[in-house]
Short mmCIF file of C-alpha atoms in Angstrom, two decimals:
data_model
loop_
_atom_site.label_atom_id
_atom_site.label_comp_id
_atom_site.label_asym_id
_atom_site.label_seq_id
_atom_site.Cartn_x
_atom_site.Cartn_y
_atom_site.Cartn_z
CA UNK A 106 259.88 -59.96 0.71
CA UNK A 107 263.63 -60.39 0.83
CA UNK A 108 265.58 -62.61 -1.58
CA UNK A 109 264.53 -63.92 -5.03
CA UNK A 110 264.34 -67.59 -3.90
CA UNK A 111 262.19 -66.53 -0.94
CA UNK A 112 259.90 -64.54 -3.26
CA UNK A 113 259.55 -67.50 -5.60
CA UNK A 114 258.83 -69.90 -2.72
CA UNK A 115 256.25 -67.56 -1.21
CA UNK A 116 254.51 -67.04 -4.57
CA UNK A 117 254.47 -70.80 -5.21
CA UNK A 118 252.87 -71.42 -1.82
CA UNK A 119 250.31 -68.66 -2.40
CA UNK A 120 249.61 -70.05 -5.87
CA UNK A 121 248.73 -73.44 -4.39
CA UNK A 122 246.57 -71.85 -1.71
CA UNK A 123 244.64 -69.68 -4.20
CA UNK A 124 244.62 -71.95 -7.26
CA UNK A 125 240.83 -72.41 -7.32
CA UNK A 126 240.21 -68.65 -7.20
CA UNK A 127 242.88 -68.06 -9.86
CA UNK A 128 241.15 -70.64 -12.04
CA UNK A 129 237.81 -68.90 -11.50
CA UNK A 130 239.33 -65.56 -12.52
CA UNK A 131 240.79 -66.99 -15.73
CA UNK A 132 237.53 -68.82 -16.54
CA UNK A 133 235.56 -65.57 -16.28
CA UNK A 134 237.88 -63.93 -18.82
CA UNK A 135 238.21 -66.86 -21.23
CA UNK A 136 234.78 -68.41 -20.86
CA UNK A 137 236.22 -71.93 -20.85
CA UNK A 138 237.50 -73.86 -17.85
CA UNK A 139 239.96 -75.96 -19.90
CA UNK A 140 241.60 -72.88 -21.39
CA UNK A 141 241.62 -71.22 -17.98
CA UNK A 142 243.35 -74.28 -16.51
CA UNK A 143 246.08 -73.90 -19.16
CA UNK A 144 246.54 -70.23 -18.31
CA UNK A 145 246.70 -70.88 -14.57
CA UNK A 146 249.27 -73.63 -15.20
CA UNK A 147 251.27 -71.21 -17.39
CA UNK A 148 251.21 -68.75 -14.51
CA UNK A 149 252.75 -71.34 -12.23
CA UNK A 150 255.44 -72.18 -14.79
CA UNK A 151 256.17 -68.49 -15.25
CA UNK A 152 256.69 -68.19 -11.50
CA UNK A 153 259.04 -71.16 -11.38
CA UNK A 154 260.98 -70.70 -14.62
CA UNK A 155 260.95 -66.96 -15.20
CA UNK A 156 263.12 -64.38 -13.52
CA UNK A 157 262.01 -63.73 -9.96
CA UNK A 158 259.79 -60.66 -9.70
CA UNK A 159 261.15 -57.63 -7.90
CA UNK A 160 259.41 -55.31 -5.48
CA UNK A 161 256.25 -57.37 -4.98
CA UNK A 162 254.36 -55.66 -2.19
CA UNK A 163 251.12 -57.65 -2.48
CA UNK A 164 251.99 -61.19 -3.59
CA UNK A 165 248.37 -62.40 -3.84
CA UNK A 166 247.41 -59.40 -5.96
CA UNK A 167 250.51 -60.05 -8.08
CA UNK A 168 249.31 -63.63 -8.73
CA UNK A 169 245.82 -62.52 -9.72
CA UNK A 170 247.18 -59.75 -11.94
CA UNK A 171 249.48 -62.24 -13.66
CA UNK A 172 246.56 -64.60 -14.31
CA UNK A 173 244.45 -61.71 -15.63
CA UNK A 174 247.22 -60.54 -17.98
CA UNK A 175 247.94 -64.03 -19.29
CA UNK A 176 244.22 -64.68 -19.78
CA UNK A 177 243.74 -61.45 -21.70
CA UNK A 178 246.84 -62.17 -23.82
CA UNK A 179 245.57 -65.66 -24.57
CA UNK A 180 242.12 -64.33 -25.48
CA UNK A 181 243.60 -61.65 -27.78
CA UNK A 182 245.81 -64.23 -29.47
CA UNK A 183 242.85 -66.56 -30.08
CA UNK A 184 240.76 -63.70 -31.55
CA UNK A 185 243.63 -62.67 -33.84
CA UNK A 186 244.24 -66.24 -34.99
CA UNK A 187 240.56 -66.76 -35.71
CA UNK A 188 240.53 -63.57 -37.81
CA UNK A 189 243.69 -64.47 -39.69
CA UNK A 190 242.73 -68.06 -40.40
CA UNK A 191 239.00 -67.59 -40.99
CA UNK A 192 239.56 -66.86 -44.69
CA UNK A 193 241.55 -70.05 -45.16
CA UNK A 194 238.90 -72.22 -43.49
CA UNK A 195 236.10 -70.57 -45.47
CA UNK A 196 238.06 -70.97 -48.71
CA UNK A 197 238.34 -74.73 -48.29
CA UNK A 198 234.58 -75.12 -48.67
CA UNK A 199 233.99 -72.37 -51.20
CA UNK A 200 232.30 -73.17 -54.46
CA UNK A 201 232.36 -69.78 -56.12
CA UNK A 202 235.49 -68.45 -57.81
CA UNK A 203 235.39 -65.20 -55.81
CA UNK A 204 235.57 -67.00 -52.47
CA UNK A 205 238.38 -69.20 -53.75
CA UNK A 206 240.25 -66.10 -54.91
CA UNK A 207 239.78 -64.42 -51.52
CA UNK A 208 241.14 -67.51 -49.81
CA UNK A 209 244.16 -67.55 -52.12
CA UNK A 210 244.86 -63.87 -51.45
CA UNK A 211 244.47 -64.45 -47.70
CA UNK A 212 246.85 -67.41 -47.89
CA UNK A 213 249.34 -65.34 -49.87
CA UNK A 214 249.12 -62.52 -47.33
CA UNK A 215 249.74 -64.96 -44.48
CA UNK A 216 252.77 -66.38 -46.32
CA UNK A 217 254.13 -62.86 -46.91
CA UNK A 218 253.56 -61.93 -43.26
CA UNK A 219 255.21 -65.15 -42.06
CA UNK A 220 258.23 -64.50 -44.30
CA UNK A 221 258.49 -60.90 -43.14
CA UNK A 222 258.32 -61.95 -39.48
CA UNK A 223 260.84 -64.76 -40.04
CA UNK A 224 263.34 -62.33 -41.59
CA UNK A 225 263.20 -59.93 -38.62
CA UNK A 226 265.63 -60.20 -35.76
CA UNK A 227 264.20 -62.09 -32.81
CA UNK A 228 264.20 -58.93 -30.70
CA UNK A 229 262.38 -56.85 -33.35
CA UNK A 230 259.84 -59.63 -33.91
CA UNK A 231 259.23 -59.91 -30.15
CA UNK A 232 258.82 -56.13 -29.82
CA UNK A 233 256.29 -56.19 -32.67
CA UNK A 234 254.36 -59.12 -31.16
CA UNK A 235 254.23 -57.58 -27.70
CA UNK A 236 253.11 -54.17 -28.96
CA UNK A 237 250.88 -54.91 -31.95
CA UNK A 238 249.49 -58.34 -31.09
CA UNK A 239 249.44 -58.39 -27.29
CA UNK A 240 248.66 -54.72 -26.78
CA UNK A 241 251.61 -53.85 -24.53
CA UNK A 242 252.76 -50.24 -24.38
CA UNK A 243 256.13 -49.36 -25.86
CA UNK A 244 257.37 -48.60 -22.37
CA UNK A 245 256.33 -52.10 -21.19
CA UNK A 246 257.99 -53.68 -24.22
CA UNK A 247 261.18 -51.73 -23.49
CA UNK A 248 261.14 -52.92 -19.90
CA UNK A 249 260.62 -56.56 -20.91
CA UNK A 250 263.33 -56.50 -23.59
CA UNK A 251 265.75 -54.43 -21.51
CA UNK A 252 266.09 -51.66 -24.10
CA UNK A 253 265.04 -48.02 -24.35
CA UNK A 254 261.54 -46.98 -25.38
CA UNK A 255 263.11 -45.11 -28.30
CA UNK A 256 264.71 -48.29 -29.57
CA UNK A 257 261.36 -50.10 -29.24
CA UNK A 258 259.77 -47.36 -31.32
CA UNK A 259 262.36 -47.93 -34.07
CA UNK A 260 261.97 -51.73 -33.89
CA UNK A 261 258.19 -51.46 -34.26
CA UNK A 262 258.62 -49.04 -37.15
CA UNK A 263 261.05 -51.46 -38.84
CA UNK A 264 258.58 -54.32 -38.36
CA UNK A 265 255.76 -52.21 -39.79
CA UNK A 266 257.87 -51.40 -42.84
CA UNK A 267 258.75 -55.08 -43.31
CA UNK A 268 255.07 -56.03 -43.07
CA UNK A 269 253.84 -53.21 -45.31
CA UNK A 270 254.12 -55.41 -48.41
CA UNK A 271 251.38 -57.73 -47.13
CA UNK A 272 249.26 -55.01 -45.50
CA UNK A 273 247.22 -54.41 -48.69
CA UNK A 274 246.17 -58.07 -48.65
CA UNK A 275 245.30 -58.10 -44.94
CA UNK A 276 243.23 -54.92 -44.81
CA UNK A 277 239.69 -55.08 -46.29
#
């Protein structure tokens, strides 16, 4: 592949040619065709709107790998959200005082975590999300953010410190 516009055009054409197989791959990971359709569409948008990929030797494999990564990220995010918000949903229907108290503590922890994340710099917050929530390595986070792995280590440490105040509420 030669120039970035040529890469993007070739990937877009391959995307259209392999869309059904890409959708099948995402459906196997997510277990839901509607969610898989969203992920496959996000892949296409990433190809068109994101920076053009460099050094793509196998464009079809690159497409499938992108769909797999986005599907896994989406699945992880849904699992995390269901864990974080399960206490709030259970607390709405609770009759006993202990369940209501647990829901209040969970809500308070979420508010503390949201405040802590909001007060971080965008770059530190993104490093934390990529590493802790999406499971990326520090080296991958550094590459995506365009910083050193050492700086990523410090950003994650800073985020962990900022979130330590709500950790006691989040951990059982």
